[in-house]
Amino acid sequence: MASSPVSSLILFIAAMIIAASVAGTMVTNVAEVSDAIDTRSVDAEQRIDTEIEVISDPGSSAVYDDGNTEVSVLVKNTGSNTLPAEPGKVDVLVDGEYVPASDQQMTVLDGSSWRPGTVLRLDVDESLSPGEHRIVLVINGDREVFTFYV
């Protein structure tokens, strides 16, 4: 049975409609994947460019003030990003216990913002017993561990 020109035209139009809808769906999906990759690459870049180093002397009596029950550590921004110097922006753990932002105080010692190369003093209200203690600082995925003795 021979197909008529009208039925061939209908099949051609149907094929074009299907192809256009598939192409539209593909363009939308590719755009969504591209946006997701862009977002993740910005997050990864921030993590890569973030680096901190605790520069306090672990043997110094300046780390823990027994009279005020306060731990003070000096933290240097050794990465290439300016970091937030606000309580709550840096996760702080003392001996495995999370320290809430209300028990933290941060002061940039050599400038107004925590730029690369500048030092921040982190004061934490914490009563410690004699012995070994550990502070863990986490910012933008960078983790620094500082061990000291009281």
PDB file of C-alpha atoms in Angstrom:
ATOM      1  CA  MET A   1       0.000   0.000   0.000  1.00  0.00           C
ATOM      2  CA  ALA A   2       1.493   3.351  -1.012  1.00  0.00           C
ATOM      3  CA  SER A   3       1.443   6.202   1.434  1.00  0.00           C
ATOM      4  CA  SER A   4      -0.164   9.409   0.399  1.00  0.00           C
ATOM      5  CA  PRO A   5       1.679  12.741   0.414  1.00  0.00           C
ATOM      6  CA  VAL A   6      -0.635  13.980   3.175  1.00  0.00           C
ATOM      7  CA  SER A   7       0.249  11.134   5.555  1.00  0.00           C
ATOM      8  CA  SER A   8       3.982  11.636   4.830  1.00  0.00           C
ATOM      9  CA  LEU A   9       3.583  15.313   5.632  1.00  0.00           C
ATOM     10  CA  ILE A  10       1.813  14.478   8.907  1.00  0.00           C
ATOM     11  CA  LEU A  11       4.609  12.060   9.886  1.00  0.00           C
ATOM     12  CA  PHE A  12       7.227  14.691   8.990  1.00  0.00           C
ATOM     13  CA  ILE A  13       5.476  17.349  11.107  1.00  0.00           C
ATOM     14  CA  ALA A  14       5.128  14.902  14.032  1.00  0.00           C
ATOM     15  CA  ALA A  15       8.839  14.033  13.814  1.00  0.00           C
ATOM     16  CA  MET A  16       9.737  17.754  13.824  1.00  0.00           C
ATOM     17  CA  ILE A  17       7.555  18.422  16.876  1.00  0.00           C
ATOM     18  CA  ILE A  18       9.145  15.520  18.764  1.00  0.00           C
ATOM     19  CA  ALA A  19      12.661  16.631  17.785  1.00  0.00           C
ATOM     20  CA  ALA A  20      11.956  20.224  18.877  1.00  0.00           C
ATOM     21  CA  SER A  21      10.584  19.124  22.261  1.00  0.00           C
ATOM     22  CA  VAL A  22      13.571  16.823  22.877  1.00  0.00           C
ATOM     23  CA  ALA A  23      15.978  19.630  21.923  1.00  0.00           C
ATOM     24  CA  GLY A  24      14.172  22.076  24.256  1.00  0.00           C
ATOM     25  CA  THR A  25      14.362  19.615  27.136  1.00  0.00           C
ATOM     26  CA  MET A  26      18.064  18.997  26.491  1.00  0.00           C
ATOM     27  CA  VAL A  27      18.871  22.733  26.431  1.00  0.00           C
ATOM     28  CA  THR A  28      17.050  23.244  29.744  1.00  0.00           C
ATOM     29  CA  ASN A  29      18.847  20.302  31.377  1.00  0.00           C
ATOM     30  CA  VAL A  30      22.255  21.410  30.106  1.00  0.00           C
ATOM     31  CA  ALA A  31      21.648  24.939  31.477  1.00  0.00           C
ATOM     32  CA  GLU A  32      20.683  23.538  34.906  1.00  0.00           C
ATOM     33  CA  VAL A  33      23.783  21.310  35.019  1.00  0.00           C
ATOM     34  CA  SER A  34      25.963  24.239  33.974  1.00  0.00           C
ATOM     35  CA  ASP A  35      24.535  26.434  36.767  1.00  0.00           C
ATOM     36  CA  ALA A  36      25.130  23.663  39.320  1.00  0.00           C
ATOM     37  CA  ILE A  37      28.747  23.261  38.177  1.00  0.00           C
ATOM     38  CA  ASP A  38      29.310  27.037  38.398  1.00  0.00           C
ATOM     39  CA  THR A  39      27.936  27.118  41.957  1.00  0.00           C
ATOM     40  CA  ARG A  40      30.067  24.178  43.069  1.00  0.00           C
ATOM     41  CA  SER A  41      33.198  25.612  41.483  1.00  0.00           C
ATOM     42  CA  VAL A  42      32.774  28.883  43.423  1.00  0.00           C
ATOM     43  CA  ASP A  43      32.412  26.871  46.672  1.00  0.00           C
ATOM     44  CA  ALA A  44      35.459  24.762  45.796  1.00  0.00           C
ATOM     45  CA  GLU A  45      37.492  27.875  44.969  1.00  0.00           C
ATOM     46  CA  GLN A  46      36.616  29.389  48.350  1.00  0.00           C
ATOM     47  CA  ARG A  47      37.689  26.200  50.128  1.00  0.00           C
ATOM     48  CA  ILE A  48      40.949  26.016  48.195  1.00  0.00           C
ATOM     49  CA  ASP A  49      41.782  29.682  48.839  1.00  0.00           C
ATOM     50  CA  THR A  50      41.000  29.421  52.579  1.00  0.00           C
ATOM     51  CA  GLU A  51      43.901  28.530  54.830  1.00  0.00           C
ATOM     52  CA  ILE A  52      44.470  29.353  58.498  1.00  0.00           C
ATOM     53  CA  GLU A  53      47.278  28.557  60.901  1.00  0.00           C
ATOM     54  CA  VAL A  54      47.265  28.765  64.697  1.00  0.00           C
ATOM     55  CA  ILE A  55      50.485  30.603  65.567  1.00  0.00           C
ATOM     56  CA  SER A  56      50.161  30.619  69.365  1.00  0.00           C
ATOM     57  CA  ASP A  57      52.893  28.899  71.351  1.00  0.00           C
ATOM     58  CA  PRO A  58      51.320  25.774  72.901  1.00  0.00           C
ATOM     59  CA  GLY A  59      53.751  25.949  75.845  1.00  0.00           C
ATOM     60  CA  SER A  60      52.950  29.572  76.656  1.00  0.00           C
ATOM     61  CA  SER A  61      50.892  30.608  79.649  1.00  0.00           C
ATOM     62  CA  ALA A  62      49.257  33.223  77.367  1.00  0.00           C
ATOM     63  CA  VAL A  63      46.996  30.557  75.841  1.00  0.00           C
ATOM     64  CA  TYR A  64      44.908  29.988  78.985  1.00  0.00           C
ATOM     65  CA  ASP A  65      44.059  32.582  81.648  1.00  0.00           C
ATOM     66  CA  ASP A  66      42.969  30.586  84.695  1.00  0.00           C
ATOM     67  CA  GLY A  67      41.712  33.692  86.527  1.00  0.00           C
ATOM     68  CA  ASN A  68      39.302  34.656  83.738  1.00  0.00           C
ATOM     69  CA  THR A  69      38.753  31.071  82.501  1.00  0.00           C
ATOM     70  CA  GLU A  70      39.550  32.229  78.987  1.00  0.00           C
ATOM     71  CA  VAL A  71      41.416  30.515  76.151  1.00  0.00           C
ATOM     72  CA  SER A  72      43.188  32.894  73.723  1.00  0.00           C
ATOM     73  CA  VAL A  73      44.766  31.733  70.483  1.00  0.00           C
ATOM     74  CA  LEU A  74      46.337  33.670  67.642  1.00  0.00           C
ATOM     75  CA  VAL A  75      45.202  32.562  64.194  1.00  0.00           C
ATOM     76  CA  LYS A  76      46.888  33.754  60.999  1.00  0.00           C
ATOM     77  CA  ASN A  77      45.096  33.916  57.656  1.00  0.00           C
ATOM     78  CA  THR A  78      47.620  32.170  55.396  1.00  0.00           C
ATOM     79  CA  GLY A  79      45.260  31.746  52.448  1.00  0.00           C
ATOM     80  CA  SER A  80      44.358  34.163  49.672  1.00  0.00           C
ATOM     81  CA  ASN A  81      40.804  35.095  50.759  1.00  0.00           C
ATOM     82  CA  THR A  82      39.669  37.736  53.238  1.00  0.00           C
ATOM     83  CA  LEU A  83      37.873  35.773  55.957  1.00  0.00           C
ATOM     84  CA  PRO A  84      34.978  36.786  58.230  1.00  0.00           C
ATOM     85  CA  ALA A  85      36.188  37.791  61.694  1.00  0.00           C
ATOM     86  CA  GLU A  86      32.862  37.316  63.429  1.00  0.00           C
ATOM     87  CA  PRO A  87      31.824  34.822  66.101  1.00  0.00           C
ATOM     88  CA  GLY A  88      29.796  32.049  64.531  1.00  0.00           C
ATOM     89  CA  LYS A  89      31.573  32.265  61.154  1.00  0.00           C
ATOM     90  CA  VAL A  90      34.362  30.026  62.460  1.00  0.00           C
ATOM     91  CA  ASP A  91      33.361  26.711  64.035  1.00  0.00           C
ATOM     92  CA  VAL A  92      35.248  26.318  67.316  1.00  0.00           C
ATOM     93  CA  LEU A  93      35.527  23.122  69.350  1.00  0.00           C
ATOM     94  CA  VAL A  94      37.396  22.864  72.654  1.00  0.00           C
ATOM     95  CA  ASP A  95      38.112  19.283  73.721  1.00  0.00           C
ATOM     96  CA  GLY A  96      35.430  18.075  71.309  1.00  0.00           C
ATOM     97  CA  GLU A  97      32.730  20.413  72.647  1.00  0.00           C
ATOM     98  CA  TYR A  98      31.214  22.985  70.278  1.00  0.00           C
ATOM     99  CA  VAL A  99      31.659  26.571  71.483  1.00  0.00           C
ATOM    100  CA  PRO A 100      28.637  28.764  70.637  1.00  0.00           C
ATOM    101  CA  ALA A 101      29.161  32.204  69.097  1.00  0.00           C
ATOM    102  CA  SER A 102      28.034  33.834  72.360  1.00  0.00           C
ATOM    103  CA  ASP A 103      31.167  32.412  74.086  1.00  0.00           C
ATOM    104  CA  GLN A 104      33.587  33.632  71.391  1.00  0.00           C
ATOM    105  CA  GLN A 105      35.252  36.988  70.809  1.00  0.00           C
ATOM    106  CA  MET A 106      37.368  37.769  67.736  1.00  0.00           C
ATOM    107  CA  THR A 107      39.745  40.692  67.266  1.00  0.00           C
ATOM    108  CA  VAL A 108      41.864  41.351  64.171  1.00  0.00           C
ATOM    109  CA  LEU A 109      45.222  42.490  65.566  1.00  0.00           C
ATOM    110  CA  ASP A 110      46.821  44.131  62.556  1.00  0.00           C
ATOM    111  CA  GLY A 111      44.026  45.685  60.541  1.00  0.00           C
ATOM    112  CA  SER A 112      40.303  46.119  60.334  1.00  0.00           C
ATOM    113  CA  SER A 113      39.543  42.937  58.383  1.00  0.00           C
ATOM    114  CA  TRP A 114      41.025  39.428  58.439  1.00  0.00           C
ATOM    115  CA  ARG A 115      42.907  39.735  55.160  1.00  0.00           C
ATOM    116  CA  PRO A 116      45.623  37.326  53.990  1.00  0.00           C
ATOM    117  CA  GLY A 117      48.680  37.643  56.217  1.00  0.00           C
ATOM    118  CA  THR A 118      46.835  39.236  59.146  1.00  0.00           C
ATOM    119  CA  VAL A 119      46.377  37.749  62.614  1.00  0.00           C
ATOM    120  CA  LEU A 120      43.157  37.276  64.572  1.00  0.00           C
ATOM    121  CA  ARG A 121      42.955  36.746  68.334  1.00  0.00           C
ATOM    122  CA  LEU A 122      40.215  34.299  69.249  1.00  0.00           C
ATOM    123  CA  ASP A 123      39.083  34.421  72.888  1.00  0.00           C
ATOM    124  CA  VAL A 124      36.866  31.617  74.160  1.00  0.00           C
ATOM    125  CA  ASP A 125      35.185  31.567  77.568  1.00  0.00           C
ATOM    126  CA  GLU A 126      36.024  28.075  78.785  1.00  0.00           C
ATOM    127  CA  SER A 127      37.021  26.633  82.150  1.00  0.00           C
ATOM    128  CA  LEU A 128      39.770  24.024  81.751  1.00  0.00           C
ATOM    129  CA  SER A 129      41.304  21.532  84.153  1.00  0.00           C
ATOM    130  CA  PRO A 130      45.066  20.858  84.206  1.00  0.00           C
ATOM    131  CA  GLY A 131      46.321  18.634  81.399  1.00  0.00           C
ATOM    132  CA  GLU A 132      46.270  18.396  77.621  1.00  0.00           C
ATOM    133  CA  HIS A 133      43.572  20.232  75.649  1.00  0.00           C
ATOM    134  CA  ARG A 134      42.683  20.572  71.984  1.00  0.00           C
ATOM    135  CA  ILE A 135      41.075  23.348  69.968  1.00  0.00           C
ATOM    136  CA  VAL A 136      39.699  22.647  66.506  1.00  0.00           C
ATOM    137  CA  LEU A 137      38.909  25.575  64.181  1.00  0.00           C
ATOM    138  CA  VAL A 138      36.964  25.100  60.946  1.00  0.00           C
ATOM    139  CA  ILE A 139      36.293  27.816  58.362  1.00  0.00           C
ATOM    140  CA  ASN A 140      35.187  27.280  54.742  1.00  0.00           C
ATOM    141  CA  GLY A 141      36.153  23.622  55.017  1.00  0.00           C
ATOM    142  CA  ASP A 142      39.701  24.325  56.257  1.00  0.00           C
ATOM    143  CA  ARG A 143      40.396  22.579  59.572  1.00  0.00           C
ATOM    144  CA  GLU A 144      43.158  23.504  62.016  1.00  0.00           C
ATOM    145  CA  VAL A 145      43.945  21.589  65.225  1.00  0.00           C
ATOM    146  CA  PHE A 146      45.855  23.156  68.120  1.00  0.00           C
ATOM    147  CA  THR A 147      46.977  21.121  71.144  1.00  0.00           C
ATOM    148  CA  PHE A 148      48.155  22.827  74.346  1.00  0.00           C
ATOM    149  CA  TYR A 149      48.697  22.115  78.027  1.00  0.00           C
ATOM    150  CA  VAL A 150      47.323  23.850  81.125  1.00  0.00           C
TER     151      VAL A 150
END
